[in-house]
CSV table of C-alpha atoms and ligand atoms in Angstrom, one decimal:
chain,number,residue,atom,x,y,z
A,14,MET,CA,-19.8,-6.7,21.8
A,15,ALA,CA,-19.1,-4.7,18.6
A,16,ALA,CA,-15.5,-4.7,17.4
A,17,ARG,CA,-13.1,-1.8,17.9
A,18,ILE,CA,-13.0,0.3,14.8
A,19,LEU,CA,-9.4,0.8,13.6
A,20,ASP,CA,-9.5,4.4,12.4
A,21,GLY,CA,-7.1,4.7,9.4
A,22,LYS,CA,-7.9,8.3,8.9
A,23,ALA,CA,-6.8,9.3,12.4
A,24,LEU,CA,-3.7,7.1,12.3
A,25,ALA,CA,-2.7,8.5,8.9
A,26,ALA,CA,-3.2,12.0,10.2
A,27,SER,CA,-0.8,11.4,13.1
A,28,ILE,CA,1.8,9.8,10.8
A,29,ARG,CA,1.6,12.8,8.5
A,30,ALA,CA,2.0,15.2,11.4
A,31,GLU,CA,5.1,13.3,12.5
A,32,LEU,CA,6.4,13.4,9.0
A,33,ALA,CA,5.8,17.2,8.8
A,34,THR,CA,7.9,17.7,11.9
A,35,LYS,CA,10.8,15.5,10.5
A,36,VAL,CA,10.7,17.3,7.2
A,37,ALA,CA,10.8,20.7,8.9
A,38,ALA,CA,13.9,19.5,10.9
A,39,LEU,CA,15.5,18.2,7.7
A,40,LYS,CA,15.0,21.6,6.1
A,41,ALA,CA,16.4,23.5,9.1
A,42,LYS,CA,19.4,21.3,9.7
A,43,HIS,CA,20.4,20.2,6.2
A,44,ARG,CA,18.6,22.6,3.8
A,45,ILE,CA,17.0,19.6,2.2
A,46,THR,CA,13.5,19.3,0.9
A,47,PRO,CA,12.5,15.6,0.2
A,48,GLY,CA,11.1,15.3,-3.4
A,49,ILE,CA,8.4,12.9,-4.6
A,50,ALA,CA,7.2,12.5,-8.1
A,51,VAL,CA,4.3,10.7,-9.7
A,52,LEU,CA,3.9,9.6,-13.3
A,53,LEU,CA,0.3,9.4,-14.6
A,54,VAL,CA,-0.3,7.9,-18.0
A,55,GLY,CA,-3.8,8.4,-19.4
A,56,GLU,CA,-7.0,9.9,-18.1
A,57,ASP,CA,-8.4,7.2,-15.8
A,58,PRO,CA,-10.6,9.2,-13.4
A,59,ALA,CA,-9.8,7.1,-10.3
A,60,SER,CA,-6.0,7.3,-11.0
A,61,GLN,CA,-6.3,11.1,-11.5
A,62,ILE,CA,-7.9,11.4,-8.0
A,63,TYR,CA,-5.2,9.2,-6.4
A,64,VAL,CA,-2.4,11.2,-8.0
A,65,ARG,CA,-4.0,14.5,-6.9
A,66,ASN,CA,-4.4,13.2,-3.3
A,67,LYS,CA,-0.8,11.9,-3.2
A,68,ALA,CA,0.6,15.2,-4.4
A,69,LYS,CA,-1.6,17.2,-2.0
A,70,ALA,CA,-0.6,15.1,1.0
A,71,ALA,CA,3.1,15.3,0.0
A,72,THR,CA,3.0,19.1,-0.3
A,73,GLU,CA,1.1,19.4,3.1
A,74,VAL,CA,3.9,17.6,4.9
A,75,GLY,CA,6.5,19.9,3.3
A,76,PHE,CA,7.7,17.7,0.4
A,77,PHE,CA,8.5,19.0,-3.0
A,78,ALA,CA,6.0,17.2,-5.3
A,79,ARG,CA,6.1,16.8,-9.1
A,80,GLU,CA,3.4,15.3,-11.2
A,81,VAL,CA,4.2,14.3,-14.8
A,82,LYS,CA,1.3,13.4,-17.1
A,83,LEU,CA,1.5,11.6,-20.4
A,84,THR,CA,-1.5,10.9,-22.7
A,85,ALA,CA,-3.2,7.6,-22.9
A,86,THR,CA,-1.6,7.1,-26.3
A,87,ALA,CA,2.0,7.4,-24.9
A,88,THR,CA,4.3,4.7,-26.1
A,89,GLU,CA,6.2,2.4,-23.8
A,90,ARG,CA,9.4,4.2,-24.9
A,91,GLU,CA,8.0,7.5,-23.8
A,92,VAL,CA,6.9,6.1,-20.4
A,93,LEU,CA,10.4,4.6,-19.9
A,94,ALA,CA,12.0,7.9,-20.8
A,95,ALA,CA,9.9,9.6,-18.1
A,96,VAL,CA,11.0,7.0,-15.6
A,97,ASP,CA,14.6,7.5,-16.6
A,98,ALA,CA,14.3,11.2,-16.1
A,99,PHE,CA,13.0,10.7,-12.5
A,100,ASN,CA,15.8,8.2,-11.9
A,101,LYS,CA,18.3,10.9,-12.9
A,102,ASP,CA,16.6,13.9,-11.2
A,103,ASP,CA,18.6,14.9,-8.1
A,104,ALA,CA,15.5,16.7,-6.7
A,105,ILE,CA,13.5,13.5,-6.6
A,106,ASP,CA,14.1,11.1,-3.7
A,107,GLY,CA,11.2,8.7,-4.5
A,108,PHE,CA,8.6,8.3,-7.2
A,109,LEU,CA,5.9,6.0,-8.5
A,110,VAL,CA,4.2,5.2,-11.7
A,111,GLN,CA,0.4,5.2,-11.2
A,112,LEU,CA,-1.1,1.9,-12.2
A,113,PRO,CA,-2.9,0.7,-14.3
A,114,LEU,CA,-1.1,1.7,-17.4
A,115,PRO,CA,-2.6,1.7,-20.9
A,116,PRO,CA,-2.5,-1.7,-22.7
A,117,GLN,CA,0.4,-0.8,-25.0
A,118,VAL,CA,2.7,-0.3,-22.0
A,119,ASP,CA,4.0,-3.3,-20.2
A,120,PRO,CA,3.8,-2.5,-16.4
A,121,GLN,CA,6.5,-5.0,-15.5
A,122,ARG,CA,9.0,-3.4,-17.9
A,123,VAL,CA,8.2,0.0,-16.4
A,124,ILE,CA,8.5,-1.2,-12.8
A,125,ASP,CA,11.8,-2.9,-13.6
A,126,ALA,CA,13.1,0.4,-14.9
A,127,VAL,CA,12.6,2.3,-11.6
A,128,ASP,CA,15.8,2.8,-9.7
A,129,PRO,CA,15.3,0.6,-6.5
A,130,ALA,CA,16.8,3.5,-4.5
A,131,LYS,CA,13.9,5.7,-5.6
A,132,ASP,CA,11.2,3.1,-5.6
A,133,ALA,CA,8.6,4.7,-3.3
A,134,ASP,CA,6.0,2.1,-4.0
A,135,GLY,CA,8.4,-0.8,-3.2
A,136,PHE,CA,7.3,-2.7,-6.3
A,137,HIS,CA,10.8,-3.3,-7.8
A,138,VAL,CA,12.0,-6.9,-7.7
A,139,THR,CA,15.1,-5.8,-5.7
A,140,ASN,CA,13.0,-4.3,-2.9
A,141,ALA,CA,10.5,-7.3,-3.1
A,142,GLY,CA,13.5,-9.6,-2.7
A,143,LEU,CA,14.9,-7.7,0.3
A,144,VAL,CA,11.5,-7.7,2.0
A,145,PHE,CA,11.1,-11.4,1.2
A,146,GLN,CA,14.4,-12.1,3.0
A,147,ALA,CA,13.7,-9.6,5.8
A,148,ARG,CA,16.8,-7.6,4.8
A,149,GLY,CA,15.2,-4.2,4.8
A,150,GLY,CA,14.3,-2.9,1.4
A,151,VAL,CA,11.2,-0.8,0.7
A,152,ALA,CA,7.9,-2.6,1.5
A,153,PRO,CA,4.9,-1.4,-0.5
A,154,ALA,CA,2.8,1.2,1.2
A,155,THR,CA,-0.6,-0.6,1.5
A,156,PRO,CA,0.9,-3.6,3.3
A,157,LEU,CA,2.8,-1.2,5.6
A,158,GLY,CA,-0.5,0.5,6.3
A,159,CYS,CA,-2.1,-2.8,7.1
A,160,MET,CA,0.6,-3.6,9.6
A,161,ALA,CA,0.3,-0.3,11.4
A,162,LEU,CA,-3.4,-0.8,11.7
A,163,ILE,CA,-3.0,-4.4,13.1
A,164,LYS,CA,-0.5,-3.0,15.6
A,165,LEU,CA,-3.2,-0.6,16.9
A,166,ALA,CA,-5.1,-3.7,18.0
A,167,ARG,CA,-2.3,-6.2,18.9
A,168,THR,CA,1.2,-5.0,19.8
A,169,ASP,CA,2.8,-8.5,19.9
A,170,LEU,CA,1.9,-10.8,17.0
A,171,THR,CA,4.1,-13.6,17.9
A,172,GLY,CA,2.6,-17.0,17.3
A,173,LEU,CA,-0.8,-15.7,16.0
A,174,GLU,CA,-2.5,-17.3,13.1
A,175,ALA,CA,-2.7,-14.9,10.2
A,176,VAL,CA,-4.7,-15.5,7.0
A,177,VAL,CA,-4.2,-13.3,4.0
A,178,ILE,CA,-6.8,-13.6,1.2
A,179,GLY,CA,-5.2,-12.5,-2.0
A,180,ARG,CA,-1.7,-13.1,-3.4
A,181,SER,CA,-0.9,-10.0,-5.5
A,182,ASN,CA,2.7,-8.8,-5.6
A,183,THR,CA,1.5,-5.4,-4.4
A,184,VAL,CA,-0.7,-6.3,-1.5
A,185,GLY,CA,-1.2,-10.0,-0.6
A,186,LYS,CA,2.3,-11.4,-0.8
A,187,PRO,CA,4.1,-8.5,0.9
A,188,VAL,CA,1.5,-8.4,3.7
A,189,ALA,CA,2.2,-12.1,4.3
A,190,GLN,CA,5.9,-11.4,4.4
A,191,LEU,CA,5.5,-8.6,6.9
A,192,LEU,CA,3.3,-10.8,9.1
A,193,LEU,CA,5.8,-13.6,8.9
A,194,LYS,CA,8.5,-11.1,10.0
A,195,GLU,CA,6.4,-10.5,13.1
A,196,HIS,CA,6.4,-14.2,13.8
A,197,CYS,CA,2.8,-15.0,12.8
A,198,THR,CA,1.9,-18.4,11.3
A,199,VAL,CA,0.8,-17.2,7.9
A,200,THR,CA,-1.6,-18.8,5.4
A,201,ILE,CA,-2.1,-17.2,1.9
A,202,ALA,CA,-5.4,-18.0,0.3
A,203,HIS,CA,-6.5,-17.1,-3.3
A,204,SER,CA,-9.1,-17.8,-5.9
A,205,LYS,CA,-8.1,-21.5,-6.2
A,206,SER,CA,-8.2,-22.1,-2.4
A,207,LYS,CA,-10.7,-24.6,-1.2
A,208,ASP,CA,-13.1,-23.8,1.6
A,209,LEU,CA,-12.1,-20.2,2.1
A,210,ALA,CA,-14.5,-19.8,5.0
A,211,ALA,CA,-12.8,-22.6,7.0
A,212,ILE,CA,-9.4,-21.1,6.3
A,213,ALA,CA,-10.5,-17.6,7.3
A,214,ARG,CA,-12.1,-18.9,10.5
A,215,ARG,CA,-8.6,-20.0,11.8
A,216,ALA,CA,-7.3,-16.4,11.7
A,217,ASP,CA,-6.5,-14.3,14.7
A,218,ILE,CA,-5.5,-11.7,12.0
A,219,LEU,CA,-7.5,-11.8,8.8
A,220,VAL,CA,-6.4,-9.6,5.9
A,221,ALA,CA,-8.8,-9.4,2.9
A,222,ALA,CA,-7.1,-8.1,-0.3
A,223,VAL,CA,-9.3,-9.5,-3.0
A,224,GLY,CA,-11.4,-7.0,-4.8
A,225,ARG,CA,-14.7,-8.8,-4.4
A,226,SER,CA,-17.4,-6.8,-2.6
A,227,GLU,CA,-18.3,-8.3,0.8
A,228,LEU,CA,-16.8,-11.7,0.0
A,229,VAL,CA,-15.9,-12.3,3.6
A,230,ARG,CA,-19.0,-12.9,5.7
A,231,GLY,CA,-19.5,-12.6,9.4
A,232,HIS,CA,-19.5,-16.4,10.0
A,233,TRP,CA,-16.0,-16.6,8.3
A,234,ILE,CA,-14.6,-14.7,11.2
A,235,LYS,CA,-13.1,-16.1,14.4
A,236,PRO,CA,-14.6,-14.3,17.4
A,237,GLY,CA,-12.2,-11.6,18.6
A,238,ALA,CA,-10.1,-11.6,15.4
A,239,VAL,CA,-8.4,-8.5,13.9
A,240,VAL,CA,-9.9,-7.9,10.5
A,241,ILE,CA,-8.1,-5.7,7.9
A,242,ASP,CA,-10.2,-4.9,4.8
A,243,VAL,CA,-8.0,-3.8,1.9
A,244,GLY,CA,-10.7,-4.0,-0.8
A,245,ILE,CA,-12.1,-1.0,-2.6
A,246,ASN,CA,-15.2,-2.0,-4.6
A,247,ARG,CA,-17.5,0.5,-6.1
A,248,GLY,CA,-21.1,-0.8,-6.4
A,249,ALA,CA,-23.7,0.0,-9.0
A,250,ASP,CA,-25.2,2.4,-6.4
A,251,GLY,CA,-21.9,4.3,-6.4
A,252,LYS,CA,-21.1,3.3,-2.9
A,253,VAL,CA,-17.6,2.0,-2.0
A,254,ARG,CA,-17.6,-1.3,-0.2
A,255,GLY,CA,-14.8,-3.5,1.1
A,256,ASP,CA,-14.1,-7.2,0.7
A,257,VAL,CA,-15.7,-7.8,4.1
A,258,ALA,CA,-19.4,-7.6,5.0
A,259,PHE,CA,-18.8,-5.0,7.6
A,260,ASP,CA,-22.2,-5.0,9.4
A,261,GLU,CA,-21.9,-8.8,10.0
A,262,ALA,CA,-18.1,-8.8,10.8
A,263,VAL,CA,-18.2,-5.9,13.3
A,264,GLU,CA,-20.4,-8.0,15.6
A,265,ILE,CA,-17.9,-10.9,15.7
A,266,ALA,CA,-14.4,-9.4,15.2
A,267,GLY,CA,-12.3,-7.9,18.0
A,268,ALA,CA,-11.1,-5.1,15.8
A,269,ILE,CA,-11.9,-4.1,12.2
A,270,THR,CA,-11.0,-1.5,9.6
A,271,PRO,CA,-13.9,0.4,7.9
A,272,VAL,CA,-14.1,1.0,4.2
A,273,PRO,CA,-13.6,3.9,3.5
A,274,GLY,CA,-11.5,5.3,6.2
A,275,GLY,CA,-9.3,2.2,7.1
A,276,VAL,CA,-6.5,1.0,4.9
A,277,GLY,CA,-7.0,3.7,2.1
A,278,PRO,CA,-5.7,6.7,4.0
A,279,MET,CA,-2.8,4.7,5.4
A,280,THR,CA,-1.5,3.9,1.9
A,281,ILE,CA,-0.7,7.6,1.2
A,282,ALA,CA,0.8,8.2,4.6
A,283,CYS,CA,3.1,5.1,4.3
A,284,LEU,CA,4.1,6.2,0.8
A,285,LEU,CA,5.3,9.5,2.2
A,286,GLN,CA,7.1,7.6,5.0
A,287,ASN,CA,8.8,5.4,2.3
A,288,THR,CA,9.9,8.5,0.4
A,289,LEU,CA,11.4,10.2,3.5
A,290,MET,CA,13.3,7.0,4.3
A,291,LEU,CA,14.6,6.9,0.7
A,292,CYS,CA,15.6,10.6,1.0
A,293,GLU,CA,17.5,9.9,4.2
A,294,ARG,CA,19.3,6.9,2.7
A,295,ARG,CA,20.1,8.5,-0.7
A,296,ARG,CA,21.5,11.6,1.0
A,297,ALA,CA,23.3,9.6,3.7
A,298,LEU,CA,21.6,11.5,6.5
A,299,ASN,CA,21.6,8.6,9.1
B,301,LIG,P1,-5.4,-8.3,-7.5
B,301,LIG,O1,-4.1,-8.1,-8.1
B,301,LIG,O2,-6.6,-8.4,-8.5
B,301,LIG,O3,-5.4,-9.6,-6.7
B,301,LIG,C1,-6.6,-10.1,-6.1
B,301,LIG,C2,-6.3,-11.4,-5.4
B,301,LIG,O4,-7.5,-11.9,-4.9
B,301,LIG,C3,-5.7,-12.5,-6.3
B,301,LIG,O5,-4.6,-13.1,-5.6
B,301,LIG,C4,-6.9,-13.4,-6.5
B,301,LIG,O6,-6.5,-14.8,-6.6
B,301,LIG,C5,-7.6,-13.3,-5.3
B,301,LIG,N1,-9.0,-13.6,-5.5
B,301,LIG,C6,-9.9,-13.1,-6.4
B,301,LIG,N2,-11.1,-13.6,-6.3
B,301,LIG,C7,-11.1,-14.4,-5.2
B,301,LIG,C8,-12.0,-15.2,-4.6
B,301,LIG,N3,-13.3,-15.3,-5.0
B,301,LIG,N4,-11.6,-16.0,-3.5
B,301,LIG,C9,-10.4,-15.9,-3.0
B,301,LIG,N5,-9.4,-15.1,-3.6
B,301,LIG,C10,-9.8,-14.4,-4.7
B,301,LIG,O7,-5.8,-7.1,-6.5
B,301,LIG,P2,-4.9,-6.3,-5.5
B,301,LIG,O8,-4.2,-5.2,-6.3
B,301,LIG,O9,-4.2,-7.1,-4.6
B,301,LIG,O10,-6.1,-5.5,-4.7
B,301,LIG,C11,-7.0,-6.2,-3.9
B,301,LIG,C12,-8.1,-5.2,-3.5
B,301,LIG,O11,-7.5,-4.2,-2.7
B,301,LIG,C13,-8.8,-4.4,-4.6
B,301,LIG,O12,-10.1,-4.2,-4.2
B,301,LIG,C14,-8.0,-3.1,-4.7
B,301,LIG,O13,-8.8,-2.1,-5.2
B,301,LIG,C15,-7.7,-2.9,-3.2
B,301,LIG,N6,-6.5,-2.1,-3.0
B,301,LIG,C16,-6.7,-1.1,-2.0
B,301,LIG,C17,-5.6,-0.3,-1.7
B,301,LIG,C18,-5.8,0.7,-0.6
B,301,LIG,O14,-5.1,1.7,-0.6
B,301,LIG,N7,-6.9,0.6,0.2
B,301,LIG,C19,-4.4,-0.5,-2.3
B,301,LIG,C20,-4.3,-1.5,-3.3
B,301,LIG,C21,-5.4,-2.3,-3.6
B,301,LIG,P3,-5.6,-15.4,-7.9
B,301,LIG,O15,-4.2,-15.0,-7.6
B,301,LIG,O16,-5.8,-16.9,-7.7
B,301,LIG,O17,-6.2,-14.8,-9.1
């Protein structure tokens, strides 16, 4: 039997509708409009689309959204000054710096400069540490989106075997932490792992966050597993493919996310959720 398709587009739309209701209530009760800002450095076409989509989604749920653009030749000092301005701007509750940054700008130094209380992306080491210790903090949006999609398929994850392929600070590691918090037994695999197929086949929940088109084949998947495909890989034919060979995997998995239409739309919805949470915390609303 073919797997259940975990529809990220529909789930993201319902999250955004819920957010819109909460934002309207916040405006009516406290006269507060949550503010989100995005800093874009350079003219990378994919980044321009992401930033535009984030601002559009934010405005649609009733946020105030600000986009600041710097040229690709901006110095690190100029980027840090823009971050500092967001840190100090009382209208901004959460913001992010769109990655990648041009080579003359050290992304780590920029992320370190973000006020953790306004860190909508959850990339600051303070938030990463809090998530690591399961003490709250802001988890990054893509891992939060993965968890919400997994929960569509399995409400109780206790004791399940989870395998995450990829160990980036922005996706792989935080997804693994969130799965651990839900009492899964978690394995993190990466480019140096041996016999990836055998590791993957153990998984009741398999998260692929690699960036290699269709690396995960159908025979890597345990029958009935929940498969979350984070990968976005544009082929020479212009088509976007995930890290999972979908046509093979859909015949074996119990539930699977499509690419596009799975994790991607969830990332923006969870980013907005993070920003509303930061707004409520910063303004001591709950
Ligand atoms: P990344 O920083 O490049 O990390 C990729 C990870 O995959 C690394 O840990 C790397 O291992 C591992 N890896 C690479 N080749 C491998 C292989 N052949 N076998 C096993 N592991 C391998 O990428 P990322 O930022 O985590 O993103 C991963 C993918 O998700 C990309 O396609 C990205 O575009 C996509 N993404 C999607 C969203 C979304 O909203 N849908 C958001 C973020 C990212 P090492 O550590 O050993 O190098």
